[in-house]
mmCIF file of C-alpha atoms and ligand atoms in Angstrom:
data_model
loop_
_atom_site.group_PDB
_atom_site.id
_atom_site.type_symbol
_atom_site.label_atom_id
_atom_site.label_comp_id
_atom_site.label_asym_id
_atom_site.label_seq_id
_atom_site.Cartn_x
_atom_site.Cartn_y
_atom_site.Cartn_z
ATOM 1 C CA UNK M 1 0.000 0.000 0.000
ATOM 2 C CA UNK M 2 1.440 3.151 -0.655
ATOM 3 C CA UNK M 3 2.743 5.394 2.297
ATOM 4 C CA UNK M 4 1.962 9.162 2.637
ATOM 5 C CA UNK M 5 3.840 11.116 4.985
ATOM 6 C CA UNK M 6 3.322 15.229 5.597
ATOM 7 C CA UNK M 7 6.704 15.707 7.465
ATOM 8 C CA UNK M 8 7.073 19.306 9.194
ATOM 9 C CA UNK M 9 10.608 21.146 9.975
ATOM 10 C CA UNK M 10 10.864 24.592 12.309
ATOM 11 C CA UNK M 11 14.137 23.393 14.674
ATOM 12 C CA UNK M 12 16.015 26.742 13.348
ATOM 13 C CA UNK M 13 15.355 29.606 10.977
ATOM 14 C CA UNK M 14 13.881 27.339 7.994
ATOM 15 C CA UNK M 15 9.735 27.080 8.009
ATOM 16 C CA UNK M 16 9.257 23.653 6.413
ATOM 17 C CA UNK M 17 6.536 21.424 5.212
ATOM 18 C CA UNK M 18 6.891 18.337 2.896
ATOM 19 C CA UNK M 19 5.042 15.146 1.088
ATOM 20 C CA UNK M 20 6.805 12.087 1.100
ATOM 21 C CA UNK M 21 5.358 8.913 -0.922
ATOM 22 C CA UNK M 22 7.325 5.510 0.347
ATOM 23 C CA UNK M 23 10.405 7.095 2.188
ATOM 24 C CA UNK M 24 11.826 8.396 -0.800
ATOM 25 C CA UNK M 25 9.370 10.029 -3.318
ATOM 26 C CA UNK M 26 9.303 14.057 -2.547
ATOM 27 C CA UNK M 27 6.192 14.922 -3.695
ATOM 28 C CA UNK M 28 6.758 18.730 -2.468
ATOM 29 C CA UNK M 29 9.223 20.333 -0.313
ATOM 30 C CA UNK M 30 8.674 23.760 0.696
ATOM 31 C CA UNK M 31 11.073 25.722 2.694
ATOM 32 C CA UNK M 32 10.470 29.190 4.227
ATOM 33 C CA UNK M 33 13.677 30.397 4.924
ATOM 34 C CA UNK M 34 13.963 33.652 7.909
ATOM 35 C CA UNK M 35 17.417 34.568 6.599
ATOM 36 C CA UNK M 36 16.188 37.784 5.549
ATOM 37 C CA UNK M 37 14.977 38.743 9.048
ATOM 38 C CA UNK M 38 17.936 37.328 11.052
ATOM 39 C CA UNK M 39 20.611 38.521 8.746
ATOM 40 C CA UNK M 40 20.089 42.372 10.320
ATOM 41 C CA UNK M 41 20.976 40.579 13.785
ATOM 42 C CA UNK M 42 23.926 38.675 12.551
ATOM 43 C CA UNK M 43 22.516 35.504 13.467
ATOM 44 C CA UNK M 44 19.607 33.440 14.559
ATOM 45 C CA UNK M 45 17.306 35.401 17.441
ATOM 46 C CA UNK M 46 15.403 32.063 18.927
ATOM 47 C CA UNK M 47 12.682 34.461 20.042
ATOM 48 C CA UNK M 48 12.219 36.109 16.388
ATOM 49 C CA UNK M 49 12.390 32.565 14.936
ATOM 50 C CA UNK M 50 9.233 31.187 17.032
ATOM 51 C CA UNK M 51 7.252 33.905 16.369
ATOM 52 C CA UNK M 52 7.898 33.616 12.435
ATOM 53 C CA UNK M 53 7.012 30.096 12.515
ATOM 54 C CA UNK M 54 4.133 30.654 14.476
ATOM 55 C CA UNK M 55 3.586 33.091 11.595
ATOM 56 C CA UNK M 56 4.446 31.219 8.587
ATOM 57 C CA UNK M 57 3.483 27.080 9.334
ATOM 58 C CA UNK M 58 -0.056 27.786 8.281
ATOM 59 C CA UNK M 59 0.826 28.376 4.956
ATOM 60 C CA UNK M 60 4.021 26.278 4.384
ATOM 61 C CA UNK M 61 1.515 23.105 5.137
ATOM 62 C CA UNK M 62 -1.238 24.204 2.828
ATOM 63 C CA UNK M 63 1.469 24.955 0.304
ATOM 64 C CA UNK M 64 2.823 21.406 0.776
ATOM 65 C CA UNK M 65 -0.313 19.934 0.767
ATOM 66 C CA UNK M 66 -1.355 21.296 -2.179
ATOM 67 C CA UNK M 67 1.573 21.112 -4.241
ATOM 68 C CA UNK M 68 1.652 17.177 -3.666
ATOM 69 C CA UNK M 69 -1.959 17.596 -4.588
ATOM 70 C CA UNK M 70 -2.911 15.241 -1.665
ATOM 71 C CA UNK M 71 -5.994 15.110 0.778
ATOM 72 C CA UNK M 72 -5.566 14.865 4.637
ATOM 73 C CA UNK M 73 -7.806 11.941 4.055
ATOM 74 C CA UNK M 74 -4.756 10.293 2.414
ATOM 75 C CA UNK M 75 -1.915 10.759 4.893
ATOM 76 C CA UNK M 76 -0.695 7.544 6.384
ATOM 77 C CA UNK M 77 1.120 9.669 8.869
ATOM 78 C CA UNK M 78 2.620 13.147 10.120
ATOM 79 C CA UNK M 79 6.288 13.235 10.834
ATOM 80 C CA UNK M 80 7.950 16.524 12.901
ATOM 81 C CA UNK M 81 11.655 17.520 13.851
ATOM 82 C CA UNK M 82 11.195 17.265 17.675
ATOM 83 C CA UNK M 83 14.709 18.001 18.587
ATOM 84 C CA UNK M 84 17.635 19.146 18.745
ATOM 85 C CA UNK M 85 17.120 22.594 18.186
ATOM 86 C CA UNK M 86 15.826 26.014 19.595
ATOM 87 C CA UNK M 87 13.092 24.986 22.150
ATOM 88 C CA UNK M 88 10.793 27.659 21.159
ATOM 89 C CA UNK M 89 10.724 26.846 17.180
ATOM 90 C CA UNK M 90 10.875 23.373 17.804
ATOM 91 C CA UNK M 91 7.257 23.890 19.743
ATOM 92 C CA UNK M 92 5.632 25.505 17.005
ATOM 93 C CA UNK M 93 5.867 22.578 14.667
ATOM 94 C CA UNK M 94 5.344 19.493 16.918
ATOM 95 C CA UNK M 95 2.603 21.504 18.099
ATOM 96 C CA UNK M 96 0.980 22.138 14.265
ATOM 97 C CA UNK M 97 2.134 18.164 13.555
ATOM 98 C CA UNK M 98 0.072 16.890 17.401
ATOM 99 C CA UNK M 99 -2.670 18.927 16.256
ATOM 100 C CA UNK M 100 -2.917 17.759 12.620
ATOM 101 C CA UNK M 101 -2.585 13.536 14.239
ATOM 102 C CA UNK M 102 -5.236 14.291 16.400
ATOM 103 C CA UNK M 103 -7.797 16.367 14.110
ATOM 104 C CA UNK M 104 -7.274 13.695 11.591
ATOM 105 C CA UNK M 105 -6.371 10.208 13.721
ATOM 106 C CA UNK M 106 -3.116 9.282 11.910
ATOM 107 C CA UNK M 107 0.018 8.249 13.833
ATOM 108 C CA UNK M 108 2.509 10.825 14.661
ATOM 109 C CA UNK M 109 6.188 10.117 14.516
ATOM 110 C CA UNK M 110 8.805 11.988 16.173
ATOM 111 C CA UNK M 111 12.216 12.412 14.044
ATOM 112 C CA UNK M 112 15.436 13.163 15.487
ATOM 113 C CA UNK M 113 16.806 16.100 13.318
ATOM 114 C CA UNK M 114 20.040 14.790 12.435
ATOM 115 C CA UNK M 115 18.220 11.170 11.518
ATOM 116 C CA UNK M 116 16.938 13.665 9.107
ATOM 117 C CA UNK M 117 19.758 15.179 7.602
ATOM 118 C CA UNK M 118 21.211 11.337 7.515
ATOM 119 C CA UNK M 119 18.231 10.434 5.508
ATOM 120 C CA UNK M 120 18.269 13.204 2.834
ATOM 121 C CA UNK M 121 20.512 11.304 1.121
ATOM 122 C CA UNK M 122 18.132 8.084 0.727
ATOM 123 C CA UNK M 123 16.046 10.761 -0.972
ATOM 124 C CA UNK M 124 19.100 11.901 -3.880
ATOM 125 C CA UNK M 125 20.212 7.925 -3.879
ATOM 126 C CA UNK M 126 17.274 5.975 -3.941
ATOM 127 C CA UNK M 127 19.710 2.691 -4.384
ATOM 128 C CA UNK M 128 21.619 3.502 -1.129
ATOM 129 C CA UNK M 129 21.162 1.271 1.900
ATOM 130 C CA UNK M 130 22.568 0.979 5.470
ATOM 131 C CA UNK M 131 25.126 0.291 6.589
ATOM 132 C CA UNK M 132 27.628 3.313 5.851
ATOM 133 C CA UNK M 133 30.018 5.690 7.817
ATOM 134 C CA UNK M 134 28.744 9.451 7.958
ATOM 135 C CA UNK M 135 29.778 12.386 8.688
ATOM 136 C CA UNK M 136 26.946 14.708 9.912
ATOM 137 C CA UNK M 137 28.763 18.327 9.483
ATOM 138 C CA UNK M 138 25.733 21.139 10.154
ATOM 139 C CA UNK M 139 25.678 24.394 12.409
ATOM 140 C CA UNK M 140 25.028 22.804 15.276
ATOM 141 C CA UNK M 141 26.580 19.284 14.867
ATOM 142 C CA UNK M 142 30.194 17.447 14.006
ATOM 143 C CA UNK M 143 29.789 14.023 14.662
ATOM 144 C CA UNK M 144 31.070 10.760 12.551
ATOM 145 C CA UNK M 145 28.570 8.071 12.768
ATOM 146 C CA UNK M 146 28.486 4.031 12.120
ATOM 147 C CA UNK M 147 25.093 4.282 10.432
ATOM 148 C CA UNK M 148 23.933 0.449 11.846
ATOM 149 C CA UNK M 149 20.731 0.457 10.215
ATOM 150 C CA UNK M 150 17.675 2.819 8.980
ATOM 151 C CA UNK M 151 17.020 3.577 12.865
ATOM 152 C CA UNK M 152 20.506 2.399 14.482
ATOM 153 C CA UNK M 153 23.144 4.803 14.771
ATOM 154 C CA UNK M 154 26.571 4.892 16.902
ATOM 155 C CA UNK M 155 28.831 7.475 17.622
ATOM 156 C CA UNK M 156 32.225 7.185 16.698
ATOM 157 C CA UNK M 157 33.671 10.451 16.843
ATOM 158 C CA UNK M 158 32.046 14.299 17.709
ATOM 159 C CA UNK M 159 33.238 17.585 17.909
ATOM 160 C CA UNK M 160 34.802 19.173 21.733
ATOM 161 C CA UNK M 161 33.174 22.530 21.383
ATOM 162 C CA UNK M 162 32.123 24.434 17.976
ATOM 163 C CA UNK M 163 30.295 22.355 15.418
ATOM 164 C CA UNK M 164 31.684 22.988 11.586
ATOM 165 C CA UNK M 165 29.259 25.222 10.425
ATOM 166 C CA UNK M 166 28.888 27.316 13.522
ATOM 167 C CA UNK M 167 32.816 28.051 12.680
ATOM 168 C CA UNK M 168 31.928 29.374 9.400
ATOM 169 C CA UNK M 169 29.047 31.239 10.625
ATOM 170 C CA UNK M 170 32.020 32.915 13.295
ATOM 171 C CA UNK M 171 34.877 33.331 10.671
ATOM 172 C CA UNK M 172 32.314 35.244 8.671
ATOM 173 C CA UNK M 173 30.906 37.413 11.406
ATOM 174 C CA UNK M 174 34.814 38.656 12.463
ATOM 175 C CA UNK M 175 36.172 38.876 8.684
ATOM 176 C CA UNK M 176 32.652 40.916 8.315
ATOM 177 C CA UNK M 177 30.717 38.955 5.697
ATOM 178 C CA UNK M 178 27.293 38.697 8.006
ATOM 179 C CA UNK M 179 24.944 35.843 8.339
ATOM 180 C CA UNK M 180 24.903 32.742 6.524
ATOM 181 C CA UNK M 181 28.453 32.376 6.916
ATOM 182 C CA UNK M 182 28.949 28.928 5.563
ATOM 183 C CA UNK M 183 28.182 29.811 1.594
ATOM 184 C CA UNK M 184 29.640 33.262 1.707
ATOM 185 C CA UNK M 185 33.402 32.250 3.532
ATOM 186 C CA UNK M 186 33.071 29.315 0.399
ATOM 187 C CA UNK M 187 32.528 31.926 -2.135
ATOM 188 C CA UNK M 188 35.586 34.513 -1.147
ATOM 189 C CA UNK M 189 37.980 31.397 -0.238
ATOM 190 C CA UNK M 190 37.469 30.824 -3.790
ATOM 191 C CA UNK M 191 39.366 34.214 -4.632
ATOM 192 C CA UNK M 192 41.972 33.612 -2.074
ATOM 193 C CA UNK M 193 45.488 31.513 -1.768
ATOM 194 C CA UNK M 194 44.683 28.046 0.250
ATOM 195 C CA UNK M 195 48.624 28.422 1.582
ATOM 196 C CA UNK M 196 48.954 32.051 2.554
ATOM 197 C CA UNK M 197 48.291 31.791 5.689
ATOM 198 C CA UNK M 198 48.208 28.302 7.848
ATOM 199 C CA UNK M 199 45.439 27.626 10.774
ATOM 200 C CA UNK M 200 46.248 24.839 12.999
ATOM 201 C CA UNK M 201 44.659 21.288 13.397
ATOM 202 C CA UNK M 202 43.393 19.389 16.201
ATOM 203 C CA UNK M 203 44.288 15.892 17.066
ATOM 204 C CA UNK M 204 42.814 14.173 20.449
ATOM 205 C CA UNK M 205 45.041 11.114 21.420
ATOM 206 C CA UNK M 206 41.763 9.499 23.069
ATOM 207 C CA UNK M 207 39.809 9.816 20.609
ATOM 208 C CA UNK M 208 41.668 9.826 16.889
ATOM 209 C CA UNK M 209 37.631 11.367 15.273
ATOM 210 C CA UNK M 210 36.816 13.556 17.657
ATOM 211 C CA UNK M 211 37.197 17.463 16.209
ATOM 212 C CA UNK M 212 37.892 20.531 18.051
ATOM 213 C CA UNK M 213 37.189 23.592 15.977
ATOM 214 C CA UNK M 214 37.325 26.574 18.940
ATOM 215 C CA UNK M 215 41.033 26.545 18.663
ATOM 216 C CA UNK M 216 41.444 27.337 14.344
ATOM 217 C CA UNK M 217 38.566 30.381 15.227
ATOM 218 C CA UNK M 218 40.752 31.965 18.297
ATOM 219 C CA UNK M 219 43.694 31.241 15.659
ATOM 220 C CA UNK M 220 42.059 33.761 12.677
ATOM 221 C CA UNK M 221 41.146 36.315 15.446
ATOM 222 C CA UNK M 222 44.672 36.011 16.979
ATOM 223 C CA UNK M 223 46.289 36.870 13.472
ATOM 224 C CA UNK M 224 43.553 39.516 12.662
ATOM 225 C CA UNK M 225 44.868 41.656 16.045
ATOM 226 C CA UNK M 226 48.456 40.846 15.099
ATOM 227 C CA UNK M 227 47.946 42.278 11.694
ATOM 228 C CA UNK M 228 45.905 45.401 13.211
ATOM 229 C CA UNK M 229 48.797 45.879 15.695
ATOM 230 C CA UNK M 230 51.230 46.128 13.116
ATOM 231 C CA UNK M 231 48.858 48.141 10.658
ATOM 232 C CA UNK M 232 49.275 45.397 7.973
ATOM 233 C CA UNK M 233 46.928 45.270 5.345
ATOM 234 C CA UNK M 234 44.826 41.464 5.665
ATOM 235 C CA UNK M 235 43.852 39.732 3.035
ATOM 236 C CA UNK M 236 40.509 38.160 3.418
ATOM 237 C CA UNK M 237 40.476 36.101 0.698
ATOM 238 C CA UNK M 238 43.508 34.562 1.764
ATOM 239 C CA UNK M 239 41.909 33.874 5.065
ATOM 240 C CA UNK M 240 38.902 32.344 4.101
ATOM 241 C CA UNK M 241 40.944 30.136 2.405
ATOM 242 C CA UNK M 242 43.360 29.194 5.026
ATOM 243 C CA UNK M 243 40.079 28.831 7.705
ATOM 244 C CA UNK M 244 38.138 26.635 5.166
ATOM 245 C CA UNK M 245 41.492 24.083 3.935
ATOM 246 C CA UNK M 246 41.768 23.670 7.825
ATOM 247 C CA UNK M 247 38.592 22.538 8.637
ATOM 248 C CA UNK M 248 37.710 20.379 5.674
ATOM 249 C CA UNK M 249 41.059 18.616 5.569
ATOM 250 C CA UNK M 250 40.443 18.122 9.377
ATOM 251 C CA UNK M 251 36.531 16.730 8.428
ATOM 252 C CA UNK M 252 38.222 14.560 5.834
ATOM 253 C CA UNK M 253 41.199 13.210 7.392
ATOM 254 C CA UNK M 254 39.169 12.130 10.789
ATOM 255 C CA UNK M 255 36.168 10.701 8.032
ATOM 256 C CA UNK M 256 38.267 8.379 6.775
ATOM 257 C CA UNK M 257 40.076 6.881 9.263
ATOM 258 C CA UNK M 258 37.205 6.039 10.815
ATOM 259 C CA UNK M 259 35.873 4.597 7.804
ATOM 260 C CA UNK M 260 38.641 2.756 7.097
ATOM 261 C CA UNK M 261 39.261 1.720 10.531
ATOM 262 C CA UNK M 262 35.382 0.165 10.324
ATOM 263 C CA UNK M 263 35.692 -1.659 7.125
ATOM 264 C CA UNK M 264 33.277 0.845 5.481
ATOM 265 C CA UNK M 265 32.966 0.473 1.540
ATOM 266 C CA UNK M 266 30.384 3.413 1.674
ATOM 267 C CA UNK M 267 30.869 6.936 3.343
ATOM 268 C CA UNK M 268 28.095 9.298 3.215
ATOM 269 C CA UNK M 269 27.769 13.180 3.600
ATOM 270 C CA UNK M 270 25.156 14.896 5.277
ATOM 271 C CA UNK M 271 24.041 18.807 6.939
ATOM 272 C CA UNK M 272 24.801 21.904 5.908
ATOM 273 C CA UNK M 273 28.502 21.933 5.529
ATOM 274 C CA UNK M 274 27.982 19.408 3.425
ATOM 275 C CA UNK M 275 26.921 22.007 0.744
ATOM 276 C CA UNK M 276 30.338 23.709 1.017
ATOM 277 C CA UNK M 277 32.497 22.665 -2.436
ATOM 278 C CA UNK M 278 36.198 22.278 -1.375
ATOM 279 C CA UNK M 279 34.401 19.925 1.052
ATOM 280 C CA UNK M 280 32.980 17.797 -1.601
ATOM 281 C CA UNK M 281 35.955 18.098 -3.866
ATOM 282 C CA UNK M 282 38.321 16.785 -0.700
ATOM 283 C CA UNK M 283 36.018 13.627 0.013
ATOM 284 C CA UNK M 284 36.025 13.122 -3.387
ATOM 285 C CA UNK M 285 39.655 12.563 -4.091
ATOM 286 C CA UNK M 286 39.971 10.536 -0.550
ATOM 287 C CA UNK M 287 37.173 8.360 -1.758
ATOM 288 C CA UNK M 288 38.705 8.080 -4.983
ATOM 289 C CA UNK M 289 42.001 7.334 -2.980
ATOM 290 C CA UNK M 290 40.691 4.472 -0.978
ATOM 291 C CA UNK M 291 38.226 3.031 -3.215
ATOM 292 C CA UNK M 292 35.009 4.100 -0.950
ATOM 293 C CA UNK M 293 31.898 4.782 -2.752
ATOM 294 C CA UNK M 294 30.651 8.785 -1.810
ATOM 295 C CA UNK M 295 27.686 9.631 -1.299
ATOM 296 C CA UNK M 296 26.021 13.203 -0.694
ATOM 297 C CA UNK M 297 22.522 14.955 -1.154
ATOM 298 C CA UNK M 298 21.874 17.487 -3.258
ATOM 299 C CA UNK M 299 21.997 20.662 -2.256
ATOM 300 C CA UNK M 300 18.901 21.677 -1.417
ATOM 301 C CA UNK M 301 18.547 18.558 0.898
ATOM 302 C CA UNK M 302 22.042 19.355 2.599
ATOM 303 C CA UNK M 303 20.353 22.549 4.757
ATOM 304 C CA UNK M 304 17.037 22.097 6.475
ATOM 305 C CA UNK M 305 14.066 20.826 4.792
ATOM 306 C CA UNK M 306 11.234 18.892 5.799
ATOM 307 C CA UNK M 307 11.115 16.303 2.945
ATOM 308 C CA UNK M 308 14.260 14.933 4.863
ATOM 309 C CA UNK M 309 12.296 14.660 8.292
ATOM 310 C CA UNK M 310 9.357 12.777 5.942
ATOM 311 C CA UNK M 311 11.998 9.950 4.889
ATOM 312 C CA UNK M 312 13.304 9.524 8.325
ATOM 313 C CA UNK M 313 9.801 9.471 9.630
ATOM 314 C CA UNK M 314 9.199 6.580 7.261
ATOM 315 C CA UNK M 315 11.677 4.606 8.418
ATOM 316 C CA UNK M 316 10.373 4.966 11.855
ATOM 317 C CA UNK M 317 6.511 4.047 10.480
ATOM 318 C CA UNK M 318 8.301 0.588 9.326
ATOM 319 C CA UNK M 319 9.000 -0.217 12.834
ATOM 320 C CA UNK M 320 5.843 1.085 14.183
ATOM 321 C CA UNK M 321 7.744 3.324 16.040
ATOM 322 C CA UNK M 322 5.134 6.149 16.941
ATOM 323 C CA UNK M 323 4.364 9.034 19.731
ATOM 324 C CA UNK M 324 1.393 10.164 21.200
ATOM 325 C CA UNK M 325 0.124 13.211 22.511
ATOM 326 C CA UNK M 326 2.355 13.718 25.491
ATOM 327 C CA UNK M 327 5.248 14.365 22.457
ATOM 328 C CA UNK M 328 7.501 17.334 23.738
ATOM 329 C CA UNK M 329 10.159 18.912 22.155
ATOM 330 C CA UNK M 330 14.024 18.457 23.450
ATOM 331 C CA UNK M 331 16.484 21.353 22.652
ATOM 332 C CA UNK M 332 19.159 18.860 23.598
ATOM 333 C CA UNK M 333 18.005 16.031 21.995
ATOM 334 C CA UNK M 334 20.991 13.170 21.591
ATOM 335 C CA UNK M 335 21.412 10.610 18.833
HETATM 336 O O1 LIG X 401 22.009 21.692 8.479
HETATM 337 P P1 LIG X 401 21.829 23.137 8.597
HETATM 338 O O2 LIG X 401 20.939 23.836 7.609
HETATM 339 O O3 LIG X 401 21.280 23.543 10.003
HETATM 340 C C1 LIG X 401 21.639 22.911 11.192
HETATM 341 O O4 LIG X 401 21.079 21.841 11.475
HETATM 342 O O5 LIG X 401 22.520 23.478 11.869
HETATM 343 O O6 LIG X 401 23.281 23.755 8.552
HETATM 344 C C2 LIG X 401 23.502 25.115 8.568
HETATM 345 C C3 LIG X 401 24.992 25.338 8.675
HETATM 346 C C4 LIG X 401 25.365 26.799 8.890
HETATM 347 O O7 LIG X 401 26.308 26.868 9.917
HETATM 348 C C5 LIG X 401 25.947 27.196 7.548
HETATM 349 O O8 LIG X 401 26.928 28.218 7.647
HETATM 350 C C6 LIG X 401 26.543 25.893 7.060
HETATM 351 O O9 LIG X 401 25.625 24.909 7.457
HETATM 352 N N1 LIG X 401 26.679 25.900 5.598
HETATM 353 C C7 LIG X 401 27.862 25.882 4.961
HETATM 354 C C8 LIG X 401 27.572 25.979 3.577
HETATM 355 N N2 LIG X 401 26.217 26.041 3.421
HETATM 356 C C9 LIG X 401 25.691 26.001 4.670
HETATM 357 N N3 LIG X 401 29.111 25.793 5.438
HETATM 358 C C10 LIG X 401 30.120 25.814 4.541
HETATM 359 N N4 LIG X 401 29.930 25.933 3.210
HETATM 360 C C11 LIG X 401 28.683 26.005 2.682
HETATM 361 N N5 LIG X 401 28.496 26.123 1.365
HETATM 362 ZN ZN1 LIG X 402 20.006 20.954 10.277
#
């Protein structure tokens, strides 16, 4: 029988709604993004974020309902982020999605956000099946994961402090190219010289995938005073650069030792970061290097979407895995 599932995203600044037909089929996606509104703060405000979901999930739904051209009447189920995130914008939408099970008595499902970003790329490689080593790189997450099954997941390494993204999103606010940071560091890197200026690399000797990513951020703003000190012109081309080799030959190198180290044949890209070229380009050769099959979604599934949270959701209906009405969100939400 075939499987409907109206999935529904708000854990950040993205308003999303989306139709998923067996897991895999994206029947719409819609994605209301608040970058416009946050980007005069210089980052997410969690406060302005609720409100504009509160504002905006009304229509997103319809939209996504109507684009799939699908009935309530059809949905097998309704799937929502339900954490990690910001506590406030994580309400609005497992409130809409509680509301939506009960009004119309289908099973809710509650989807871990980064089983989401995981599953984006079931949706870009329908062929691709479990298991797999991942590397989950996003704004608020660094972790490299032994992907067990569709709903098994172990840790194997995780970032100390900053995730990979939320480095960006710093490196752009103190070289002063504003919020997103990820896309816009990635675009002037592109104009700069990868070896003009070195940032260092974090190894733990307890952990050999762990990251640490606090240290190559205090290491830009270090060399930005220096340079103001000594009233030397920066380049910040050349920085971008340096910042973005550092962290994605850090992400790579750590990636494939532990997917070498598990006997992986597949390794598999997911979050934000994921977007980010020289990224993509690095795993690429390594892949190439080792004989590992690469996988990553495309980019409009890398960042937050709902049709993501409906595939992950699906995966969860398979093993009858549902919640009820006592479903709350959890900022903090682990693996
Ligand atoms: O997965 P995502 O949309 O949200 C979270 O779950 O956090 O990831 C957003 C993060 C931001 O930190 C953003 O700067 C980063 O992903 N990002 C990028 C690129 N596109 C987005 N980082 C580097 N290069 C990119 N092209
Ligand atoms: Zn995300």
């Amino acid at each position: 029988m075939e499987n409907l599932i109206l999935a529904i995203e708000s854990s950040c600044d993205e308003t999303s709604a989306a139709v998923v037909k067996n897991g895999r089929q994206v029947l719409s996606n819609i994605i209301s993004s608040q970058i416009d509104i946050h980007k005069k703060f210089g980052g997410v405000v969690p406060e302005v974020a609720s409100r504009n979901h509160v504002l905006n999930i009304s229509t997103v739904v319809a939209e996504a309902m109507e684009t799939a051209a699908v009935s309530y009447d059809d949905l097998s189920a309704v799937a929502v982020t339900y954490g990690p995130g910001l506590i406030g914008a994580l309400l609005v939408g497992v409130s809409y999605a509680k509301a939506v099970s009960a009004a119309k008595n289908i099973p809710l499902i509650a989807v871990n956000h980064i089983h989401g970003h995981i599953a984006a790329n079931y949706i870009t490689h329908p062929d691709l099946e479990p298991p797999f080593v991942c590397l989950v790189a996003s704004g608020g997450h660094s972790h490299i994961l032994h992907v067990k099954t569709y709903t098994e997941f172990e840790i194997l390494g995780r970032t100390r402090d900053d995730a990979a993204g939320e480095a960006f999103d710093k490196i752009a606010r103190v070289i002063g190219l504003g919020y997103p940071g990820g896309p816009k560091v990635e675009a002037l890197a592109k104009e700069g010289s990868i070896d003009a200026v070195t940032f260092p690399q974090v190894e733990f000797s307890d952990n050999p995938y762990d990251f640490s990513f606090s240290g190559v951020k205090t290491s830009v703003i270090n060399y930005l005073h220096t340079k103001e000190q000594k009233e030397e012109e920066v380049n910040r081309a050349d920085i971008a650069a340096g910042f973005q080799k550092a962290v994605v030959e850090a992400l790579t190198k750590h990636t494939l030792r532990a997917a070498e180290n598990m006997g992986a044949d597949k390794l598999v890209l997911a979050g934000g970061v994921s977007a980010n070229g020289a990224l993509r380009a690095s795993f690429e050769a390594a892949a190439r290097d080792k004989q590992l099959q690469l996988f990553y979604p495309q980019p409009v599934l890398c960042t937050d979407n709902a049709a993501m949270i409906g595939c992950a959701g699906f995966y969860k209906y398979k093993s009858n895995d549902f919640a009820d009405s006592s479903l709350n969100a959890v900022a903090n939400l682990k693996l």
